[in-house]
mmCIF file of N, CA and C in Angstrom:
data_model
loop_
_atom_site.group_PDB
_atom_site.id
_atom_site.type_symbol
_atom_site.label_atom_id
_atom_site.label_comp_id
_atom_site.label_asym_id
_atom_site.label_seq_id
_atom_site.Cartn_x
_atom_site.Cartn_y
_atom_site.Cartn_z
ATOM 1 N N MET A 283 0.806 -1.021 -0.194
ATOM 2 C CA MET A 283 0.116 0.097 -0.051
ATOM 3 C C MET A 283 0.855 1.359 -0.024
ATOM 4 N N ASN A 284 1.982 1.256 0.048
ATOM 5 C CA ASN A 284 3.227 2.212 0.245
ATOM 6 C C ASN A 284 2.927 3.272 -1.378
ATOM 7 N N TRP A 285 2.695 2.558 -2.334
ATOM 8 C CA TRP A 285 2.438 3.362 -3.610
ATOM 9 C C TRP A 285 1.192 4.095 -3.425
ATOM 10 N N LEU A 286 0.314 3.576 -2.889
ATOM 11 C CA LEU A 286 -1.014 4.413 -2.724
ATOM 12 C C LEU A 286 -0.832 5.535 -1.816
ATOM 13 N N LEU A 287 0.077 5.521 -0.647
ATOM 14 C CA LEU A 287 0.446 6.574 0.083
ATOM 15 C C LEU A 287 1.454 7.474 -0.477
ATOM 16 N N SER A 288 1.848 7.181 -1.531
ATOM 17 C CA SER A 288 2.740 8.204 -2.227
ATOM 18 C C SER A 288 2.292 8.970 -3.278
ATOM 19 N N LEU A 289 1.031 8.848 -3.623
ATOM 20 C CA LEU A 289 0.244 9.620 -4.463
ATOM 21 C C LEU A 289 -0.110 10.804 -3.874
ATOM 22 N N ASN A 290 -0.751 11.697 -4.683
ATOM 23 C CA ASN A 290 -1.060 12.824 -4.227
ATOM 24 C C ASN A 290 -2.387 12.679 -3.247
ATOM 25 N N PRO A 291 -2.459 13.077 -2.157
ATOM 26 C CA PRO A 291 -3.706 12.550 -1.416
ATOM 27 C C PRO A 291 -5.022 12.989 -1.808
ATOM 28 N N TRP A 292 -4.977 14.421 -2.599
ATOM 29 C CA TRP A 292 -6.317 15.059 -3.370
ATOM 30 C C TRP A 292 -6.621 14.097 -4.284
ATOM 31 N N LEU A 293 -5.682 13.668 -5.038
ATOM 32 C CA LEU A 293 -6.057 12.882 -6.233
ATOM 33 C C LEU A 293 -6.698 11.441 -5.782
ATOM 34 N N VAL A 294 -6.209 10.757 -4.705
ATOM 35 C CA VAL A 294 -6.500 9.637 -3.992
ATOM 36 C C VAL A 294 -8.072 9.763 -3.600
ATOM 37 N N LEU A 295 -8.117 10.884 -2.832
ATOM 38 C CA LEU A 295 -9.584 11.190 -2.193
ATOM 39 C C LEU A 295 -10.784 11.517 -3.448
ATOM 40 N N ILE A 296 -10.272 12.116 -4.297
ATOM 41 C CA ILE A 296 -11.202 12.218 -5.584
ATOM 42 C C ILE A 296 -11.559 10.876 -6.233
ATOM 43 N N VAL A 297 -10.577 10.065 -6.328
ATOM 44 C CA VAL A 297 -10.768 8.547 -6.739
ATOM 45 C C VAL A 297 -11.738 7.879 -5.764
ATOM 46 N N ALA A 298 -11.107 8.229 -4.504
ATOM 47 C CA ALA A 298 -11.919 7.363 -3.550
ATOM 48 C C ALA A 298 -13.447 7.913 -3.720
ATOM 49 N N GLY A 299 -13.879 9.041 -3.917
ATOM 50 C CA GLY A 299 -15.112 9.616 -4.063
ATOM 51 C C GLY A 299 -15.802 9.310 -5.214
ATOM 52 N N MET A 300 -15.191 8.824 -6.054
ATOM 53 C CA MET A 300 -15.825 8.225 -7.443
ATOM 54 C C MET A 300 -16.291 6.735 -7.023
ATOM 55 N N PHE A 301 -15.309 6.136 -6.419
ATOM 56 C CA PHE A 301 -16.078 4.856 -5.873
ATOM 57 C C PHE A 301 -16.983 4.942 -5.185
ATOM 58 N N GLU A 302 -17.105 5.762 -4.240
ATOM 59 C CA GLU A 302 -18.295 6.456 -3.499
ATOM 60 C C GLU A 302 -19.570 6.220 -4.305
ATOM 61 N N ILE A 303 -19.298 6.996 -5.287
ATOM 62 C CA ILE A 303 -20.771 7.253 -6.270
ATOM 63 C C ILE A 303 -21.191 6.077 -6.764
ATOM 64 N N MET A 304 -20.036 5.140 -7.224
ATOM 65 C CA MET A 304 -20.346 4.116 -7.903
ATOM 66 C C MET A 304 -21.171 2.991 -6.771
ATOM 67 N N TRP A 305 -20.695 2.839 -5.435
ATOM 68 C CA TRP A 305 -21.504 1.918 -4.683
ATOM 69 C C TRP A 305 -22.678 2.338 -4.108
ATOM 70 N N ALA A 306 -22.742 3.798 -3.950
ATOM 71 C CA ALA A 306 -23.756 4.385 -3.503
ATOM 72 C C ALA A 306 -24.773 4.272 -4.559
ATOM 73 N N SER A 307 -24.773 4.190 -5.883
ATOM 74 C CA SER A 307 -25.692 4.393 -7.033
ATOM 75 C C SER A 307 -26.049 2.979 -7.186
ATOM 76 N N GLY A 308 -25.228 2.224 -6.866
ATOM 77 C CA GLY A 308 -25.545 0.579 -7.217
ATOM 78 C C GLY A 308 -26.181 -0.088 -6.265
ATOM 79 N N VAL A 309 -26.226 0.340 -4.947
ATOM 80 C CA VAL A 309 -26.612 -0.180 -3.863
ATOM 81 C C VAL A 309 -28.175 -0.718 -3.936
ATOM 82 N N LYS A 310 -28.871 -0.067 -4.617
ATOM 83 C CA LYS A 310 -30.520 -0.314 -4.909
ATOM 84 C C LYS A 310 -30.540 -1.617 -5.618
ATOM 85 N N TYR A 311 -29.260 -2.013 -6.432
ATOM 86 C CA TYR A 311 -29.620 -3.140 -7.104
ATOM 87 C C TYR A 311 -28.793 -4.627 -6.507
ATOM 88 N N VAL A 312 -28.405 -4.462 -5.245
ATOM 89 C CA VAL A 312 -27.622 -5.485 -4.620
ATOM 90 C C VAL A 312 -28.933 -6.414 -4.157
ATOM 91 N N GLY A 313 -28.235 -7.484 -4.280
ATOM 92 C CA GLY A 313 -29.297 -8.815 -4.228
ATOM 93 C C GLY A 313 -28.724 -10.117 -4.519
ATOM 94 N N VAL A 314 -29.213 -11.345 -3.957
ATOM 95 C CA VAL A 314 -29.039 -12.708 -4.294
ATOM 96 C C VAL A 314 -29.078 -12.932 -5.534
ATOM 97 N N GLN A 315 -30.058 -12.450 -6.051
ATOM 98 C CA GLN A 315 -30.315 -12.407 -7.659
ATOM 99 C C GLN A 315 -29.566 -11.786 -8.841
ATOM 100 N N ARG A 316 -28.641 -10.973 -8.117
ATOM 101 C CA ARG A 316 -27.651 -9.931 -8.813
ATOM 102 C C ARG A 316 -26.338 -9.999 -8.304
ATOM 103 N N PRO A 317 -25.693 -11.446 -8.354
ATOM 104 C CA PRO A 317 -24.272 -11.678 -7.587
ATOM 105 C C PRO A 317 -23.258 -10.802 -8.228
ATOM 106 N N LEU A 318 -23.266 -10.612 -9.508
ATOM 107 C CA LEU A 318 -22.167 -9.629 -10.103
ATOM 108 C C LEU A 318 -22.284 -8.244 -9.600
ATOM 109 N N ILE A 319 -23.496 -7.489 -9.752
ATOM 110 C CA ILE A 319 -23.771 -6.248 -9.124
ATOM 111 C C ILE A 319 -23.218 -6.143 -7.838
ATOM 112 N N SER A 320 -23.830 -7.366 -6.941
ATOM 113 C CA SER A 320 -23.493 -7.113 -5.325
ATOM 114 C C SER A 320 -21.898 -7.047 -5.220
ATOM 115 N N LEU A 321 -21.311 -7.998 -6.173
ATOM 116 C CA LEU A 321 -19.620 -8.101 -6.007
ATOM 117 C C LEU A 321 -19.280 -6.642 -6.447
ATOM 118 N N GLY A 322 -19.720 -6.082 -7.348
ATOM 119 C CA GLY A 322 -19.102 -4.721 -7.880
ATOM 120 C C GLY A 322 -19.388 -3.686 -6.878
ATOM 121 N N VAL A 323 -20.661 -3.797 -6.234
ATOM 122 C CA VAL A 323 -20.836 -2.815 -5.280
ATOM 123 C C VAL A 323 -19.814 -2.773 -3.934
ATOM 124 N N ALA A 324 -19.527 -4.288 -3.591
ATOM 125 C CA ALA A 324 -18.515 -4.401 -2.397
ATOM 126 C C ALA A 324 -17.281 -4.011 -2.960
ATOM 127 N N VAL A 325 -16.802 -4.381 -3.929
ATOM 128 C CA VAL A 325 -15.574 -3.977 -4.428
ATOM 129 C C VAL A 325 -15.497 -2.395 -4.574
ATOM 130 N N ALA A 326 -16.350 -1.657 -4.945
ATOM 131 C CA ALA A 326 -16.468 -0.252 -5.026
ATOM 132 C C ALA A 326 -16.512 0.450 -3.594
ATOM 133 N N LEU A 327 -17.100 -0.520 -2.648
ATOM 134 C CA LEU A 327 -17.090 0.349 -1.171
ATOM 135 C C LEU A 327 -15.760 0.110 -0.633
ATOM 136 N N ALA A 328 -15.195 -1.204 -0.698
ATOM 137 C CA ALA A 328 -13.965 -1.359 -0.512
ATOM 138 C C ALA A 328 -12.745 -0.381 -1.064
ATOM 139 N N ALA A 329 -12.829 -0.262 -2.259
ATOM 140 C CA ALA A 329 -11.979 0.809 -2.636
ATOM 141 C C ALA A 329 -12.104 1.985 -2.183
ATOM 142 N N SER A 330 -13.343 2.657 -1.989
ATOM 143 C CA SER A 330 -13.748 3.653 -1.577
ATOM 144 C C SER A 330 -13.187 3.858 -0.221
ATOM 145 N N MET A 331 -13.315 3.014 0.635
ATOM 146 C CA MET A 331 -12.715 3.075 1.827
ATOM 147 C C MET A 331 -11.222 2.994 2.268
ATOM 148 N N VAL A 332 -10.587 2.215 1.285
ATOM 149 C CA VAL A 332 -9.149 2.288 1.262
ATOM 150 C C VAL A 332 -8.724 3.518 0.789
ATOM 151 N N GLY A 333 -9.327 4.180 -0.372
ATOM 152 C CA GLY A 333 -8.851 5.556 -0.772
ATOM 153 C C GLY A 333 -8.853 6.625 0.396
ATOM 154 N N LEU A 334 -10.126 6.598 1.237
ATOM 155 C CA LEU A 334 -10.307 7.422 2.155
ATOM 156 C C LEU A 334 -9.113 7.448 3.361
ATOM 157 N N TRP A 335 -9.039 5.898 3.689
ATOM 158 C CA TRP A 335 -8.086 5.602 4.468
ATOM 159 C C TRP A 335 -6.771 6.500 4.122
ATOM 160 N N ALA A 336 -6.366 5.958 2.783
ATOM 161 C CA ALA A 336 -4.874 6.558 2.399
ATOM 162 C C ALA A 336 -4.844 8.230 2.283
ATOM 163 N N ALA A 337 -6.081 8.961 1.741
ATOM 164 C CA ALA A 337 -6.051 10.187 2.273
ATOM 165 C C ALA A 337 -6.115 10.868 3.379
ATOM 166 N N THR A 338 -6.592 10.185 4.392
ATOM 167 C CA THR A 338 -6.518 10.663 5.807
ATOM 168 C C THR A 338 -5.041 10.581 6.502
ATOM 169 N N GLN A 339 -4.151 9.658 5.752
ATOM 170 C CA GLN A 339 -2.756 9.693 6.176
ATOM 171 C C GLN A 339 -2.006 11.033 6.097
ATOM 172 N N ARG A 340 -2.676 11.775 5.042
ATOM 173 C CA ARG A 340 -1.794 12.993 4.963
ATOM 174 C C ARG A 340 -2.682 14.391 4.721
ATOM 175 N N LEU A 341 -3.905 14.110 4.795
ATOM 176 C CA LEU A 341 -4.841 15.340 5.035
ATOM 177 C C LEU A 341 -5.725 15.306 6.447
ATOM 178 N N PRO A 342 -6.093 16.332 6.897
ATOM 179 C CA PRO A 342 -6.892 16.429 8.132
ATOM 180 C C PRO A 342 -8.213 15.430 7.900
ATOM 181 N N VAL A 343 -8.185 14.546 8.749
ATOM 182 C CA VAL A 343 -9.416 13.527 8.655
ATOM 183 C C VAL A 343 -11.179 14.201 8.517
ATOM 184 N N GLY A 344 -11.112 15.395 9.149
ATOM 185 C CA GLY A 344 -12.417 16.070 8.989
ATOM 186 C C GLY A 344 -12.665 16.567 7.688
ATOM 187 N N THR A 345 -11.684 17.106 7.185
ATOM 188 C CA THR A 345 -11.582 17.648 5.655
ATOM 189 C C THR A 345 -11.762 16.633 4.677
ATOM 190 N N ALA A 346 -10.915 15.371 4.927
ATOM 191 C CA ALA A 346 -11.081 14.527 4.028
ATOM 192 C C ALA A 346 -12.229 13.609 3.957
ATOM 193 N N TYR A 347 -13.026 13.526 5.151
ATOM 194 C CA TYR A 347 -14.214 12.947 5.416
ATOM 195 C C TYR A 347 -15.332 13.531 4.675
ATOM 196 N N ALA A 348 -15.346 15.027 4.902
ATOM 197 C CA ALA A 348 -16.349 15.679 4.246
ATOM 198 C C ALA A 348 -16.376 15.867 2.875
ATOM 199 N N VAL A 349 -15.125 15.938 2.383
ATOM 200 C CA VAL A 349 -15.051 15.944 0.913
ATOM 201 C C VAL A 349 -15.488 14.649 0.296
ATOM 202 N N TRP A 350 -14.870 13.753 0.748
ATOM 203 C CA TRP A 350 -15.148 12.332 0.186
ATOM 204 C C TRP A 350 -16.793 12.077 0.475
ATOM 205 N N THR A 351 -17.250 12.315 1.504
ATOM 206 C CA THR A 351 -18.988 12.236 1.431
ATOM 207 C C THR A 351 -19.432 13.360 0.418
ATOM 208 N N GLY A 352 -19.017 14.300 0.310
ATOM 209 C CA GLY A 352 -19.694 15.505 -0.528
ATOM 210 C C GLY A 352 -19.660 14.869 -2.002
ATOM 211 N N ILE A 353 -18.334 14.532 -2.164
ATOM 212 C CA ILE A 353 -18.257 13.970 -3.604
ATOM 213 C C ILE A 353 -19.350 12.770 -4.006
ATOM 214 N N GLY A 354 -19.483 11.962 -2.988
ATOM 215 C CA GLY A 354 -20.348 10.868 -2.899
ATOM 216 C C GLY A 354 -21.914 11.233 -3.148
ATOM 217 N N ALA A 355 -22.259 12.313 -2.300
ATOM 218 C CA ALA A 355 -23.563 12.774 -2.427
ATOM 219 C C ALA A 355 -23.977 13.574 -3.568
ATOM 220 N N VAL A 356 -22.928 14.384 -3.929
ATOM 221 C CA VAL A 356 -23.507 15.249 -5.203
ATOM 222 C C VAL A 356 -23.389 14.182 -6.466
ATOM 223 N N GLY A 357 -22.264 13.139 -6.454
ATOM 224 C CA GLY A 357 -22.445 12.173 -7.704
ATOM 225 C C GLY A 357 -23.525 11.462 -7.817
ATOM 226 N N ALA A 358 -23.945 10.744 -6.490
ATOM 227 C CA ALA A 358 -25.150 9.981 -6.394
ATOM 228 C C ALA A 358 -26.478 10.911 -6.590
ATOM 229 N N ALA A 359 -26.398 12.092 -6.277
ATOM 230 C CA ALA A 359 -27.768 12.669 -6.506
ATOM 231 C C ALA A 359 -27.647 13.113 -8.173
ATOM 232 N N VAL A 360 -26.586 13.338 -8.573
ATOM 233 C CA VAL A 360 -26.573 13.566 -10.218
ATOM 234 C C VAL A 360 -27.023 12.230 -10.956
ATOM 235 N N VAL A 361 -26.190 11.090 -10.488
ATOM 236 C CA VAL A 361 -26.704 9.819 -11.044
ATOM 237 C C VAL A 361 -28.227 9.484 -10.764
ATOM 238 N N GLY A 362 -28.852 9.816 -9.728
ATOM 239 C CA GLY A 362 -30.065 9.680 -9.664
ATOM 240 C C GLY A 362 -30.905 10.605 -10.644
ATOM 241 N N ILE A 363 -30.601 11.778 -10.686
ATOM 242 C CA ILE A 363 -31.113 12.626 -11.799
ATOM 243 C C ILE A 363 -30.971 12.351 -13.006
ATOM 244 N N VAL A 364 -29.761 11.870 -13.688
ATOM 245 C CA VAL A 364 -29.497 11.400 -14.864
ATOM 246 C C VAL A 364 -29.994 9.993 -15.441
ATOM 247 N N ILE A 365 -29.755 9.006 -14.460
ATOM 248 C CA ILE A 365 -29.988 7.620 -14.730
ATOM 249 C C ILE A 365 -31.558 7.176 -14.186
ATOM 250 N N TYR A 366 -31.729 7.662 -13.091
ATOM 251 C CA TYR A 366 -32.805 7.031 -12.416
ATOM 252 C C TYR A 366 -34.067 7.987 -12.628
ATOM 253 N N GLN A 367 -33.718 9.065 -13.136
ATOM 254 C CA GLN A 367 -34.906 10.021 -13.637
ATOM 255 C C GLN A 367 -35.718 10.432 -12.229
ATOM 256 N N GLU A 368 -34.843 10.843 -11.151
ATOM 257 C CA GLU A 368 -35.247 11.453 -9.908
ATOM 258 C C GLU A 368 -35.576 13.120 -10.199
ATOM 259 N N PRO A 369 -36.353 13.612 -9.367
ATOM 260 C CA PRO A 369 -36.733 15.034 -9.609
ATOM 261 C C PRO A 369 -35.389 15.946 -9.629
ATOM 262 N N ALA A 370 -35.510 16.656 -10.866
ATOM 263 C CA ALA A 370 -34.198 17.910 -10.963
ATOM 264 C C ALA A 370 -35.041 19.143 -10.808
ATOM 265 N N THR A 371 -35.320 19.410 -9.617
ATOM 266 C CA THR A 371 -35.621 20.692 -9.296
ATOM 267 C C THR A 371 -34.789 21.969 -9.081
ATOM 268 N N ALA A 372 -35.235 23.166 -9.188
ATOM 269 C CA ALA A 372 -34.230 24.270 -8.935
ATOM 270 C C ALA A 372 -33.629 24.289 -7.430
ATOM 271 N N ILE A 373 -34.359 23.784 -6.521
ATOM 272 C CA ILE A 373 -33.955 23.990 -5.213
ATOM 273 C C ILE A 373 -32.951 22.824 -5.105
ATOM 274 N N ARG A 374 -33.077 21.692 -5.607
ATOM 275 C CA ARG A 374 -32.368 20.656 -5.290
ATOM 276 C C ARG A 374 -30.668 20.834 -6.274
ATOM 277 N N ALA A 375 -30.786 21.790 -7.335
ATOM 278 C CA ALA A 375 -29.793 21.846 -8.011
ATOM 279 C C ALA A 375 -29.018 23.052 -6.966
ATOM 280 N N VAL A 376 -29.758 23.821 -6.522
ATOM 281 C CA VAL A 376 -29.182 24.862 -5.685
ATOM 282 C C VAL A 376 -28.329 24.211 -4.244
ATOM 283 N N CYS A 377 -28.842 23.213 -3.671
ATOM 284 C CA CYS A 377 -28.439 22.457 -2.583
ATOM 285 C C CYS A 377 -27.385 21.644 -3.239
ATOM 286 N N ILE A 378 -27.271 21.030 -4.306
ATOM 287 C CA ILE A 378 -26.407 20.322 -5.058
ATOM 288 C C ILE A 378 -25.140 21.285 -5.138
ATOM 289 N N LEU A 379 -25.255 22.567 -5.573
ATOM 290 C CA LEU A 379 -24.396 23.632 -5.744
ATOM 291 C C LEU A 379 -23.600 23.929 -4.558
ATOM 292 N N LEU A 380 -24.515 24.025 -3.507
ATOM 293 C CA LEU A 380 -24.104 24.396 -2.056
ATOM 294 C C LEU A 380 -22.885 23.429 -1.555
ATOM 295 N N ILE A 381 -23.155 22.016 -1.885
ATOM 296 C CA ILE A 381 -22.307 21.186 -1.338
ATOM 297 C C ILE A 381 -21.187 20.932 -2.185
ATOM 298 N N VAL A 382 -21.097 21.432 -3.352
ATOM 299 C CA VAL A 382 -19.859 21.567 -4.218
ATOM 300 C C VAL A 382 -19.143 22.970 -3.888
ATOM 301 N N CYS A 383 -19.931 24.014 -3.527
ATOM 302 C CA CYS A 383 -18.992 25.035 -2.930
ATOM 303 C C CYS A 383 -18.428 24.768 -1.714
ATOM 304 N N GLY A 384 -19.012 23.768 -0.638
ATOM 305 C CA GLY A 384 -18.324 23.128 0.490
ATOM 306 C C GLY A 384 -16.993 22.512 0.109
ATOM 307 N N ILE A 385 -17.253 21.725 -0.656
ATOM 308 C CA ILE A 385 -16.202 20.855 -1.025
ATOM 309 C C ILE A 385 -14.624 21.677 -1.403
ATOM 310 N N VAL A 386 -15.109 22.720 -2.504
ATOM 311 C CA VAL A 386 -14.105 23.327 -2.907
ATOM 312 C C VAL A 386 -13.587 24.403 -1.907
ATOM 313 N N GLY A 387 -14.636 24.843 -0.991
ATOM 314 C CA GLY A 387 -13.844 25.730 0.379
ATOM 315 C C GLY A 387 -13.005 24.977 1.138
ATOM 316 N N LEU A 388 -13.309 23.532 1.373
ATOM 317 C CA LEU A 388 -12.387 22.552 2.217
ATOM 318 C C LEU A 388 -11.153 22.379 1.576
ATOM 319 N N LYS A 389 -11.082 22.186 0.377
ATOM 320 C CA LYS A 389 -9.886 21.985 -0.396
ATOM 321 C C LYS A 389 -8.977 23.154 -0.539
ATOM 322 N N LEU A 390 -9.461 24.452 -0.542
ATOM 323 C CA LEU A 390 -9.007 25.745 -0.560
ATOM 324 C C LEU A 390 -8.306 26.221 0.860
ATOM 325 N N PHE A 391 -9.189 25.821 1.990
ATOM 326 C CA PHE A 391 -8.811 26.316 3.130
ATOM 327 C C PHE A 391 -8.316 25.261 4.129
ATOM 328 N N SER A 392 -7.971 24.169 3.539
ATOM 329 C CA SER A 392 -7.699 22.898 4.522
ATOM 330 C C SER A 392 -6.351 23.054 5.145
ATOM 331 N N GLY A 393 -5.533 23.837 4.726
ATOM 332 C CA GLY A 393 -4.176 23.972 5.631
ATOM 333 C C GLY A 393 -3.463 22.989 4.841
ATOM 334 N N ALA A 394 -3.766 22.050 4.066
ATOM 335 C CA ALA A 394 -2.926 21.003 3.662
ATOM 336 C C ALA A 394 -2.540 21.122 2.413
ATOM 337 N N GLY A 395 -1.315 21.393 2.064
ATOM 338 C CA GLY A 395 -0.692 22.007 0.934
ATOM 339 C C GLY A 395 -0.686 21.019 -0.296
ATOM 340 N N ALA A 396 -0.728 19.701 0.053
ATOM 341 C CA ALA A 396 -0.562 18.784 -1.246
ATOM 342 C C ALA A 396 -1.609 18.847 -1.962
#
């Protein structure tokens, strides 16, 4: 795992967030009747957690966790709108934008230079 720790922690955190989106978006299809989907969701969950762990080795844990969950929340909301035809209301878009602003703010003001 040393190779993972040698990477830019923000890049690792973003990739972990992408895996967060994958498992969160796929979890509604987990079940005995869908073993490959269930396995994919489990792998994405594990990859997401490992990435979060690696990022917290060099970033403040509160910042890393908030960014990771923010990426997952925004991504899952967008997947819900685009793929699952969930409502795309103006207020929902504003709320998603606020989460994105929070993620960017945490990156800019985290005090972690990497």
